[in-house]
Coordinates of C-alpha atoms in Angstrom, one line a residue:
Chain N
M581 CA 134.7 140.0 84.2
N582 CA 136.3 143.1 84.5
R583 CA 140.4 143.2 85.2
S584 CA 140.8 146.6 86.1
T585 CA 140.9 147.7 89.3
S586 CA 139.9 151.4 89.2
S587 CA 136.3 150.3 87.6
P588 CA 134.1 152.0 89.5
T589 CA 131.5 148.4 89.8
T590 CA 134.4 146.2 91.1
E591 CA 136.1 145.7 94.1
P592 CA 139.8 146.5 94.6
R593 CA 142.2 143.7 93.4
W594 CA 142.8 143.7 97.2
L595 CA 139.6 143.1 98.0
R596 CA 138.5 140.6 95.5
R597 CA 141.9 138.6 96.4
L598 CA 140.1 138.6 100.4
L599 CA 137.1 137.7 99.9
I600 CA 138.1 134.9 97.7
G601 CA 140.0 133.8 100.0
A602 CA 137.3 133.9 102.7
A603 CA 134.2 132.8 101.2
L604 CA 137.3 129.3 99.9
A605 CA 138.6 129.0 103.1
F606 CA 134.7 128.8 105.1
I607 CA 134.2 126.1 102.0
A608 CA 137.6 124.1 102.4
F609 CA 136.5 124.0 106.8
F610 CA 132.8 123.2 106.1
L611 CA 133.2 120.6 103.1
L612 CA 136.2 119.4 102.5
L613 CA 137.0 119.0 105.6
P614 CA 134.2 116.6 106.7
L615 CA 134.4 115.0 103.7
A616 CA 138.0 114.2 104.0
A617 CA 138.2 113.0 107.4
V618 CA 135.5 110.4 106.3
F619 CA 137.5 108.5 103.8
V620 CA 140.7 109.2 106.1
E621 CA 139.1 107.6 109.6
A622 CA 137.6 105.0 107.3
L623 CA 141.8 104.0 106.3
R624 CA 143.0 104.3 109.7
H625 CA 143.8 101.0 110.3
G626 CA 144.5 100.4 106.1
L627 CA 143.1 99.3 103.9
D628 CA 142.7 95.7 105.1
A629 CA 141.0 96.5 107.4
Y630 CA 138.7 98.8 105.1
L631 CA 137.8 96.2 102.9
N632 CA 137.1 94.2 105.2
A633 CA 134.7 96.2 107.1
L634 CA 132.6 96.1 103.5
R635 CA 132.5 92.8 103.3
E636 CA 130.6 92.1 106.4
P637 CA 127.6 90.3 106.1
D638 CA 125.3 92.6 108.1
A639 CA 127.4 95.6 105.5
L640 CA 126.4 93.5 102.5
A641 CA 122.5 92.5 103.5
A642 CA 121.9 97.2 104.3
L643 CA 123.2 97.9 101.0
K644 CA 120.8 95.1 99.0
L645 CA 118.6 96.5 101.1
T646 CA 119.0 100.4 100.8
L647 CA 119.3 99.7 97.0
L648 CA 115.7 97.3 97.2
V649 CA 113.7 100.6 98.9
A650 CA 115.2 103.3 96.6
G651 CA 114.4 101.0 93.6
I652 CA 110.5 100.6 94.7
A653 CA 110.9 103.9 96.0
V654 CA 112.1 106.3 93.1
P655 CA 110.2 104.9 90.3
L656 CA 107.0 105.4 92.6
N657 CA 108.0 109.3 92.9
L658 CA 109.0 109.4 88.9
V659 CA 105.6 108.1 87.7
F660 CA 103.6 110.5 90.4
G661 CA 105.8 113.4 89.7
V662 CA 105.3 113.1 85.5
S663 CA 100.9 113.1 86.3
A664 CA 101.5 116.1 88.7
A665 CA 103.9 118.1 86.3
W666 CA 101.4 117.0 83.2
L667 CA 98.3 118.2 84.9
I668 CA 99.8 120.9 86.6
S669 CA 102.0 122.2 83.1
K670 CA 98.8 121.3 81.0
H671 CA 96.1 122.2 82.5
D672 CA 93.9 125.1 84.1
F673 CA 92.0 124.4 87.0
R674 CA 90.9 125.5 90.7
G675 CA 93.4 125.2 93.7
K676 CA 96.0 125.0 90.7
A677 CA 98.6 126.9 93.4
L678 CA 97.8 125.2 96.6
L679 CA 98.4 121.1 95.2
V680 CA 102.0 122.6 94.3
T681 CA 102.7 123.8 97.6
L682 CA 101.1 120.8 99.0
I683 CA 103.3 119.1 96.9
D684 CA 106.5 120.8 98.7
L685 CA 105.2 119.5 102.2
P686 CA 107.4 116.8 102.6
F687 CA 110.2 119.0 102.4
S688 CA 108.9 121.7 105.4
V689 CA 108.5 118.4 107.6
S690 CA 111.1 117.2 110.0
P691 CA 112.3 113.6 109.2
V692 CA 111.3 111.9 112.4
V693 CA 108.4 113.4 111.8
S694 CA 107.8 111.6 108.7
G695 CA 108.3 108.7 110.2
L696 CA 106.2 109.0 113.2
V697 CA 103.3 109.6 110.9
Y698 CA 102.8 106.7 109.2
V699 CA 103.7 104.6 113.1
L700 CA 100.3 106.4 113.8
V701 CA 98.7 104.5 110.9
F702 CA 99.6 101.0 110.8
G703 CA 101.9 101.1 114.0
A704 CA 100.8 98.5 117.0
Q705 CA 99.0 101.2 118.7
G706 CA 98.0 103.2 115.5
W707 CA 95.0 103.1 113.2
F708 CA 95.1 100.0 111.3
G709 CA 98.0 98.4 113.7
P710 CA 95.2 95.4 115.4
W711 CA 94.0 95.2 111.8
L712 CA 97.4 94.3 111.3
I713 CA 98.7 92.0 113.3
E714 CA 95.4 90.0 113.0
H715 CA 96.1 89.9 109.6
D716 CA 100.1 89.2 110.0
I717 CA 100.8 92.1 108.1
R718 CA 104.1 93.6 109.0
I719 CA 104.3 97.8 107.9
I720 CA 106.5 99.3 110.2
F721 CA 109.7 97.8 111.6
A722 CA 110.0 95.6 107.9
V723 CA 110.4 96.7 105.0
P724 CA 107.0 98.6 103.5
G725 CA 107.7 101.0 106.9
L726 CA 111.2 102.0 105.0
V727 CA 109.8 102.3 101.5
L728 CA 106.9 104.3 102.5
A729 CA 109.0 106.6 104.6
T730 CA 111.5 106.8 102.3
V731 CA 108.8 107.6 99.1
F732 CA 107.8 110.1 101.6
V733 CA 110.5 112.0 102.3
T734 CA 111.3 112.2 98.2
F735 CA 107.9 112.9 97.6
P736 CA 108.6 116.7 96.6
F737 CA 111.8 116.2 94.3
V738 CA 110.4 114.7 91.0
A739 CA 107.8 117.1 90.3
R740 CA 109.5 120.1 91.9
E741 CA 112.2 120.0 88.6
L742 CA 108.9 118.5 86.0
I743 CA 106.8 121.5 86.6
P744 CA 109.0 124.7 86.5
L745 CA 110.5 122.9 83.2
M746 CA 107.1 122.2 81.4
Q747 CA 105.3 125.5 82.6
E748 CA 108.3 126.8 80.7
Q749 CA 107.8 124.7 77.8
G750 CA 104.0 125.4 77.2
R751 CA 102.3 123.3 75.3
D752 CA 102.1 124.6 71.7
D753 CA 104.2 121.2 70.6
E754 CA 101.6 118.8 72.4
L755 CA 98.6 120.5 70.4
A756 CA 100.2 120.6 67.8
A757 CA 101.3 116.8 67.9
L758 CA 97.0 116.5 68.7
T759 CA 96.1 118.6 66.4
L760 CA 97.7 116.2 63.3
G761 CA 95.6 112.9 64.7
A762 CA 98.1 111.6 67.6
S763 CA 96.8 110.4 70.9
G764 CA 97.5 111.3 74.0
F765 CA 99.7 109.1 75.0
Q766 CA 101.6 109.4 72.0
T767 CA 101.2 112.7 72.5
F768 CA 103.4 112.1 75.9
L769 CA 105.5 109.5 74.8
R770 CA 107.1 111.4 71.4
V771 CA 106.6 114.4 72.4
T772 CA 106.2 115.4 75.7
L773 CA 109.2 112.8 76.8
P774 CA 111.9 114.1 74.3
N775 CA 111.1 117.7 75.5
I776 CA 111.7 116.8 79.9
R777 CA 114.3 114.0 79.8
F778 CA 117.1 116.0 80.5
G779 CA 115.4 117.2 83.4
L780 CA 113.7 114.1 84.2
L781 CA 117.2 112.9 84.6
Y782 CA 117.6 115.5 87.2
G783 CA 114.7 115.1 89.2
V784 CA 115.0 111.2 89.7
L785 CA 119.1 111.9 89.9
L786 CA 117.9 113.7 93.6
C787 CA 115.2 111.5 94.3
N788 CA 117.3 108.8 94.5
A789 CA 120.3 110.5 96.5
R790 CA 118.2 111.5 99.8
A791 CA 116.0 108.1 99.4
I792 CA 119.7 106.6 99.6
G793 CA 120.7 109.2 102.1
E794 CA 117.4 108.9 104.4
F795 CA 117.8 108.8 108.0
G796 CA 115.4 110.1 109.9
A797 CA 112.6 109.5 109.3
V798 CA 113.8 105.4 108.0
S799 CA 115.1 106.0 111.5
V800 CA 111.9 105.7 113.2
V801 CA 109.9 103.2 111.2
S802 CA 113.0 100.8 111.0
G803 CA 113.4 99.1 114.4
H804 CA 116.7 98.5 113.9
I805 CA 116.9 94.5 113.2
R806 CA 120.9 93.8 112.4
G807 CA 120.8 92.3 108.2
L808 CA 117.0 92.7 108.3
T809 CA 115.3 96.6 108.6
N810 CA 119.0 98.2 108.4
T811 CA 119.9 100.5 105.7
L812 CA 123.0 101.9 104.7
P813 CA 122.9 104.5 107.0
L814 CA 121.2 103.1 109.9
H815 CA 124.1 100.5 109.6
V816 CA 126.5 103.2 110.0
E817 CA 125.0 104.6 112.9
I818 CA 124.3 101.3 114.7
L819 CA 128.8 100.4 114.1
Y820 CA 129.5 104.1 115.1
N821 CA 127.7 103.6 118.5
E822 CA 129.2 100.1 119.3
Y823 CA 132.7 102.5 118.9
D824 CA 133.7 100.5 115.9
F825 CA 134.0 103.4 114.1
V826 CA 136.6 101.8 111.2
S827 CA 133.7 99.9 110.0
A828 CA 131.2 102.9 110.7
F829 CA 133.0 104.6 108.6
A830 CA 134.1 102.3 106.0
V831 CA 130.2 101.4 104.5
A832 CA 130.7 105.3 105.4
T833 CA 132.5 106.0 102.7
L834 CA 130.6 103.9 99.7
L835 CA 127.6 106.4 100.8
A836 CA 130.2 109.4 100.2
M837 CA 131.5 108.1 96.9
L838 CA 128.1 108.1 96.0
A839 CA 127.0 111.1 97.1
L840 CA 130.3 112.6 95.0
L841 CA 128.9 110.6 92.0
T842 CA 125.4 112.1 92.5
L843 CA 127.7 115.8 92.4
G844 CA 129.2 115.1 89.3
L845 CA 126.1 113.9 86.9
K846 CA 124.4 116.6 88.4
A847 CA 127.3 118.7 87.5
L848 CA 127.8 116.9 83.6
L849 CA 123.9 117.5 83.4
E850 CA 124.5 121.1 84.0
W851 CA 126.5 122.3 82.3
R852 CA 126.3 119.4 78.9
H853 CA 122.0 120.0 78.8
G854 CA 121.6 122.9 80.8
H855 CA 119.4 124.8 78.4
Q856 CA 117.1 122.0 78.9
L857 CA 116.2 121.7 82.8
A858 CA 114.6 123.8 84.1
A859 CA 115.6 128.1 84.8
R860 CA 116.1 127.0 89.0
A861 CA 118.5 124.2 88.2
R862 CA 121.1 126.6 86.1
H863 CA 123.0 129.0 87.7
Chain X
M567 CA 105.8 146.5 74.8
S568 CA 104.4 143.7 73.1
A569 CA 107.1 141.8 73.2
V570 CA 106.4 142.0 77.3
L571 CA 103.1 141.0 77.2
D572 CA 103.5 138.1 74.6
L573 CA 105.9 136.6 76.8
D574 CA 102.8 136.8 79.4
T575 CA 100.4 135.0 77.4
T576 CA 102.5 131.9 76.5
T577 CA 103.9 131.2 80.6
N578 CA 101.3 132.9 82.6
A579 CA 98.3 133.3 81.3
P580 CA 97.7 130.4 78.5
P581 CA 94.6 129.9 76.4
P582 CA 91.3 129.9 78.7
A583 CA 90.7 126.7 80.7
S584 CA 87.4 125.4 79.1
R585 CA 89.2 125.6 76.0
A586 CA 92.9 124.3 77.2
R587 CA 90.9 121.2 78.4
R588 CA 88.9 120.3 75.6
V589 CA 91.7 119.5 74.1
M590 CA 94.6 118.1 75.9
P591 CA 94.3 114.8 77.1
G592 CA 94.8 113.6 80.6
F593 CA 93.2 115.7 83.2
G594 CA 90.6 113.5 84.2
L595 CA 93.4 110.7 84.8
T596 CA 96.3 113.0 86.5
L597 CA 93.9 114.9 88.7
G598 CA 92.5 111.8 89.7
Y599 CA 96.0 109.7 90.4
S600 CA 97.7 112.9 91.7
V601 CA 95.5 113.9 94.4
A602 CA 94.8 109.9 95.5
W603 CA 98.4 109.8 96.1
L604 CA 99.3 112.6 97.5
S605 CA 96.8 111.9 100.4
L606 CA 97.3 108.4 100.6
I607 CA 101.4 108.7 101.5
V608 CA 101.7 112.7 102.4
L609 CA 98.0 114.3 103.5
I610 CA 96.2 111.4 105.4
P611 CA 99.1 110.2 107.7
L612 CA 100.1 114.0 108.4
A613 CA 96.9 114.9 109.9
G614 CA 97.3 111.4 112.2
V615 CA 99.9 114.1 113.6
F616 CA 96.6 116.7 114.7
I617 CA 93.8 113.7 115.2
K618 CA 96.5 111.6 117.8
T619 CA 97.7 115.5 119.3
S620 CA 93.9 116.1 119.7
E621 CA 92.8 112.7 121.6
L622 CA 95.5 114.6 124.5
G623 CA 92.7 116.5 125.1
F624 CA 93.8 120.0 126.3
D625 CA 95.2 119.7 129.6
G626 CA 97.0 117.0 128.3
L627 CA 98.6 118.8 125.5
L628 CA 99.1 121.4 128.3
R629 CA 101.0 118.9 130.7
V630 CA 103.5 117.5 127.2
W631 CA 104.2 120.8 126.2
T632 CA 104.9 122.9 129.3
D633 CA 107.5 120.1 130.7
A634 CA 110.4 121.5 130.8
R635 CA 112.4 118.7 129.1
V636 CA 110.4 119.2 126.1
L637 CA 110.2 123.3 126.6
A638 CA 114.1 122.7 126.7
A639 CA 114.4 120.1 123.9
L640 CA 112.1 123.4 121.4
Q641 CA 113.7 126.0 122.8
L642 CA 117.4 124.1 121.6
S643 CA 116.6 123.1 118.1
F644 CA 115.1 126.6 117.4
G645 CA 117.3 128.4 119.3
T646 CA 120.6 126.4 117.1
A647 CA 118.5 127.0 113.9
F648 CA 118.2 130.3 114.2
V649 CA 121.7 131.2 115.6
A650 CA 122.9 128.7 112.3
G651 CA 120.7 130.1 109.8
A652 CA 121.9 133.5 110.6
F653 CA 125.5 132.7 110.3
N654 CA 124.5 131.1 107.2
A655 CA 123.1 133.6 105.7
L656 CA 125.9 136.0 106.0
A657 CA 128.6 133.6 105.3
G658 CA 125.9 132.2 102.3
T659 CA 125.6 135.6 100.6
L660 CA 129.5 136.1 101.0
V661 CA 130.1 132.0 98.5
A662 CA 127.7 133.3 96.3
W663 CA 128.7 136.5 95.8
V664 CA 132.4 135.2 94.9
L665 CA 130.9 132.6 92.8
V666 CA 128.8 135.1 90.4
R667 CA 130.7 137.5 90.9
Y668 CA 135.0 136.7 90.7
E669 CA 137.1 134.8 88.1
F670 CA 139.5 131.8 89.9
P671 CA 140.5 128.4 89.2
G672 CA 138.2 125.5 90.3
R673 CA 135.1 127.9 90.3
R674 CA 133.2 125.8 88.3
M675 CA 134.6 122.5 90.8
I676 CA 133.4 124.5 94.0
D677 CA 130.3 125.7 92.9
G678 CA 129.1 121.9 91.9
L679 CA 130.4 121.1 95.9
I680 CA 128.1 123.4 97.1
D681 CA 125.4 120.7 96.8
L682 CA 127.6 118.3 98.9
P683 CA 126.0 119.3 102.2
F684 CA 122.2 118.2 100.0
A685 CA 123.8 114.6 98.8
L686 CA 125.8 113.5 101.2
P687 CA 123.5 111.5 104.3
T688 CA 123.5 113.2 107.4
A689 CA 124.1 110.9 109.7
V690 CA 127.8 110.5 107.4
A691 CA 127.8 114.4 107.7
G692 CA 127.0 113.7 111.6
I693 CA 129.7 111.0 112.0
A694 CA 132.4 113.4 110.0
L695 CA 131.7 116.5 111.9
T696 CA 132.1 114.8 115.4
A697 CA 135.4 113.0 114.3
L698 CA 136.7 116.2 113.3
Y699 CA 135.1 118.6 116.7
A700 CA 135.9 116.0 119.5
G701 CA 138.5 117.0 121.5
N702 CA 141.3 114.5 120.3
G703 CA 140.2 115.8 116.6
W704 CA 141.4 117.5 114.0
V705 CA 140.0 120.9 114.5
G706 CA 138.9 119.6 118.2
Q707 CA 142.5 118.9 119.4
W708 CA 143.2 122.9 119.3
L709 CA 140.3 124.3 120.4
T710 CA 140.3 122.2 123.9
P711 CA 143.3 124.0 125.0
L712 CA 141.3 127.3 124.7
G713 CA 138.6 125.7 126.7
I714 CA 135.8 126.1 123.5
K715 CA 133.9 122.5 123.3
V716 CA 132.0 122.1 120.1
A717 CA 131.8 118.7 119.9
Y718 CA 128.7 116.7 122.4
A719 CA 127.6 120.6 123.1
P720 CA 125.4 122.7 122.4
L721 CA 127.7 125.0 119.2
G722 CA 128.0 121.2 117.6
I723 CA 124.1 121.2 117.2
I724 CA 125.0 125.1 115.9
V725 CA 127.9 123.4 113.4
A726 CA 126.4 120.8 112.1
L727 CA 123.2 122.6 110.9
V728 CA 125.4 125.3 109.3
F729 CA 127.2 122.1 107.1
V730 CA 123.4 121.3 106.6
G731 CA 122.1 124.2 106.1
L732 CA 124.7 126.2 103.6
P733 CA 123.2 124.7 100.0
F734 CA 119.7 127.0 100.8
V735 CA 121.5 130.3 101.0
V736 CA 123.7 130.3 98.0
R737 CA 121.4 128.2 95.7
T738 CA 118.7 131.2 96.7
L739 CA 121.3 134.2 95.9
Q740 CA 123.3 132.7 93.0
P741 CA 120.6 133.2 90.2
V742 CA 119.6 137.2 92.3
L743 CA 123.2 138.0 91.9
A744 CA 123.3 136.8 88.5
E745 CA 120.7 138.6 87.8
A746 CA 121.4 142.0 89.5
R747 CA 121.9 144.2 86.8
V748 CA 124.9 145.8 87.2
E749 CA 123.5 149.4 85.2
L750 CA 122.3 150.0 88.6
E751 CA 125.7 150.2 90.0
E752 CA 127.2 151.7 87.3
A753 CA 124.4 154.6 87.2
A754 CA 125.1 154.5 91.0
A755 CA 129.0 155.2 90.1
T756 CA 127.8 158.3 87.7
L757 CA 126.5 160.5 90.4
G758 CA 129.5 159.5 92.4
A759 CA 128.6 156.9 95.4
T760 CA 131.2 155.6 96.3
R761 CA 132.0 151.4 96.3
L762 CA 130.3 151.1 99.6
Q763 CA 128.0 153.6 99.5
T764 CA 126.7 151.5 96.0
L765 CA 126.8 147.9 97.7
R766 CA 125.0 149.8 100.9
K767 CA 122.3 151.6 99.2
V768 CA 122.2 149.7 96.0
L769 CA 122.7 146.3 95.5
L770 CA 122.3 145.0 98.6
P771 CA 118.9 145.8 99.5
T772 CA 117.8 143.9 96.2
L773 CA 119.5 140.9 98.3
Y774 CA 117.7 141.3 101.0
P775 CA 114.9 139.2 100.1
A776 CA 116.4 136.4 99.4
M777 CA 118.6 136.8 102.3
L778 CA 115.7 135.9 104.2
T779 CA 114.8 133.3 102.0
G780 CA 117.8 131.7 101.9
F781 CA 117.3 131.8 105.8
A782 CA 114.3 130.4 106.9
L783 CA 114.8 127.5 104.5
A784 CA 118.4 126.2 106.2
F785 CA 116.7 127.6 109.4
A786 CA 113.7 125.0 108.5
R787 CA 115.7 122.0 107.5
G788 CA 117.8 123.4 110.6
V789 CA 114.8 122.6 113.1
G790 CA 113.9 119.3 111.4
E791 CA 117.4 118.4 111.2
Y792 CA 118.1 114.6 112.4
G793 CA 120.9 112.9 111.0
S794 CA 124.0 115.2 111.1
V795 CA 122.9 116.5 114.9
I796 CA 122.2 113.5 117.1
F797 CA 126.1 112.6 116.4
I798 CA 127.9 115.7 117.2
A799 CA 125.3 116.8 120.1
G800 CA 125.9 113.6 123.1
N801 CA 122.2 113.8 123.7
L802 CA 121.8 115.1 127.6
P803 CA 118.5 115.8 128.8
R804 CA 117.8 119.3 129.3
V805 CA 121.4 120.8 127.7
T806 CA 121.8 119.1 123.9
E807 CA 118.6 117.1 123.3
I808 CA 117.0 118.0 120.2
A809 CA 113.4 118.0 119.4
P810 CA 113.3 115.5 116.3
L811 CA 115.4 113.3 119.2
L812 CA 112.8 113.7 121.8
I813 CA 109.9 112.7 119.9
V814 CA 112.6 109.0 118.6
I815 CA 112.3 108.9 122.6
K816 CA 109.4 108.8 123.2
L817 CA 107.9 106.7 120.8
E818 CA 110.9 103.9 122.0
E819 CA 108.9 104.6 125.0
F820 CA 105.4 104.4 123.3
D821 CA 104.4 107.3 124.4
Y822 CA 102.8 108.2 121.4
A823 CA 100.8 111.5 122.1
G824 CA 103.7 112.4 123.6
A825 CA 105.4 112.3 120.6
T826 CA 103.6 113.7 118.5
A827 CA 102.6 116.2 121.1
V828 CA 105.7 116.9 120.5
A829 CA 105.7 117.1 116.6
A830 CA 102.6 119.3 116.5
A831 CA 104.3 121.4 118.5
M832 CA 107.3 121.7 116.4
L833 CA 104.9 122.0 113.1
L834 CA 103.1 125.0 114.5
L835 CA 106.0 126.9 115.3
S836 CA 107.6 126.4 112.4
F837 CA 104.4 127.5 110.9
V838 CA 104.2 130.6 112.5
L839 CA 107.7 131.9 111.8
L840 CA 107.6 130.9 108.4
F841 CA 104.8 132.8 107.8
A842 CA 106.7 136.0 109.9
I843 CA 109.8 135.3 107.8
N844 CA 107.3 135.3 104.8
L845 CA 106.0 138.9 106.1
L846 CA 108.9 140.1 106.9
Q847 CA 110.8 139.1 103.1
A848 CA 107.4 141.0 101.6
F849 CA 108.1 143.9 103.4
A850 CA 111.7 143.9 102.6
A851 CA 111.0 142.9 99.1
R852 CA 108.5 146.4 98.3
R853 CA 111.6 148.6 99.9
A854 CA 113.8 146.8 97.5
G855 CA 111.5 147.5 95.3
R856 CA 111.0 151.6 95.8
V857 CA 114.8 151.7 96.2
R858 CA 114.9 150.2 92.7

């Protein structure tokens, strides 16, 4: 950047400093302060109280359930993302733009509505409600409902990351492999996959962060049964509403640390493998 | 010119469909799987919202939509999302500008932190903001003597939505600012424009479309936001009760049709507003094109 103060295409030094200061103050106030508050509130009554809150059986059950739900939802969206990206980037067909728009749809729906739609389908008064009750299958207020709601809200993540990346890479590599006699599956495994692995990782990372942290959609379908259908974010809410603030913030630090880890890995991916990510992901 | 054409044929207009489809495998498989999964998970359940709403009939729908509590909740959700989006459009532009144009220590780290609201679960953000802005919180204790109430008031909802929406504006503007051609600013300066004139007449018009996109994304997210808001809002009916919360309350009362009607109103209103913003954006882009 031009460092001379009298350049006509940049601002005077005092103004630059003022703008940087204003932006940093804004970020410190709106981003860093809330983050710091989570840790300070969690440690308010010392380290022992903090660790005890994390050792609670209900907190551990919530942690296990959260990992289970994310562990099912993320691979499902991974498979869909790869399939949709292959379809959209390697083939031409009518209605492609519509398909891309529809894939993004879950991002523009309120999380609460994302949960509501499954209550309408599988809830006691829903389309399949009576049939499910008759056959003693529980979806709403049970783990399958949590997984469905999580799949819905994280639906576009992997596909969104891969589509621009694979479009950018074109089809020449795959066509060359096919010409040389590789099967379709071999081509994907040996040619496409190595090209997209970092983009894939990037998408999975973001998908996973959202899957673990999702609140609204999961809250609607969970029923808030302690130890059974409570994910970590829902457990934070219950503890908070019971005025058990130290425990609520202690569990929240787990989620905050995971968020920081996600940001760190994301920055690392952008820094080390930026050229292998979609243009949109590079800043 | 030929380079531009080459680029076009490889990225935008691949070889004719029939030829590519014959060679490239997996069309039927991926089309079938993607469309089936999309329909099962997203499209059919979403269609349920409109089918359930239609069960209410026109009168029933109108009764829900004109209910004072529903109207107040919709007004609050859309109003606070609008204010927070507008605030973010300005503050986010400043942040993006500083991150793209200036060098300063810690710039990379700050840049990475911008995505914190994407990564931090909304419930965590909600309780943290409430702790900060409550009457005895770090920030709240300074505002209370001044008579400013943030937590458990509409202002608190706006604060939460500013937190949640910031990355949308910054991440939309950064690439546009990075690609803005400095030559245009140099040309303006050579022609005798002051820096302020250059910014106002040359640079800013090219940023308006991106600012609008960022605003629209932050606004859309804000309208539907739930987790970060319900803790700080206070949730008093007709005063600080947002529309998504009203959906949850109606669901807990087993009023499925009522909940669905509110959801349908939110979806329709968002759609109309985003469509209007799109038109505005197209207009701004055309103007920017002319200026350029």
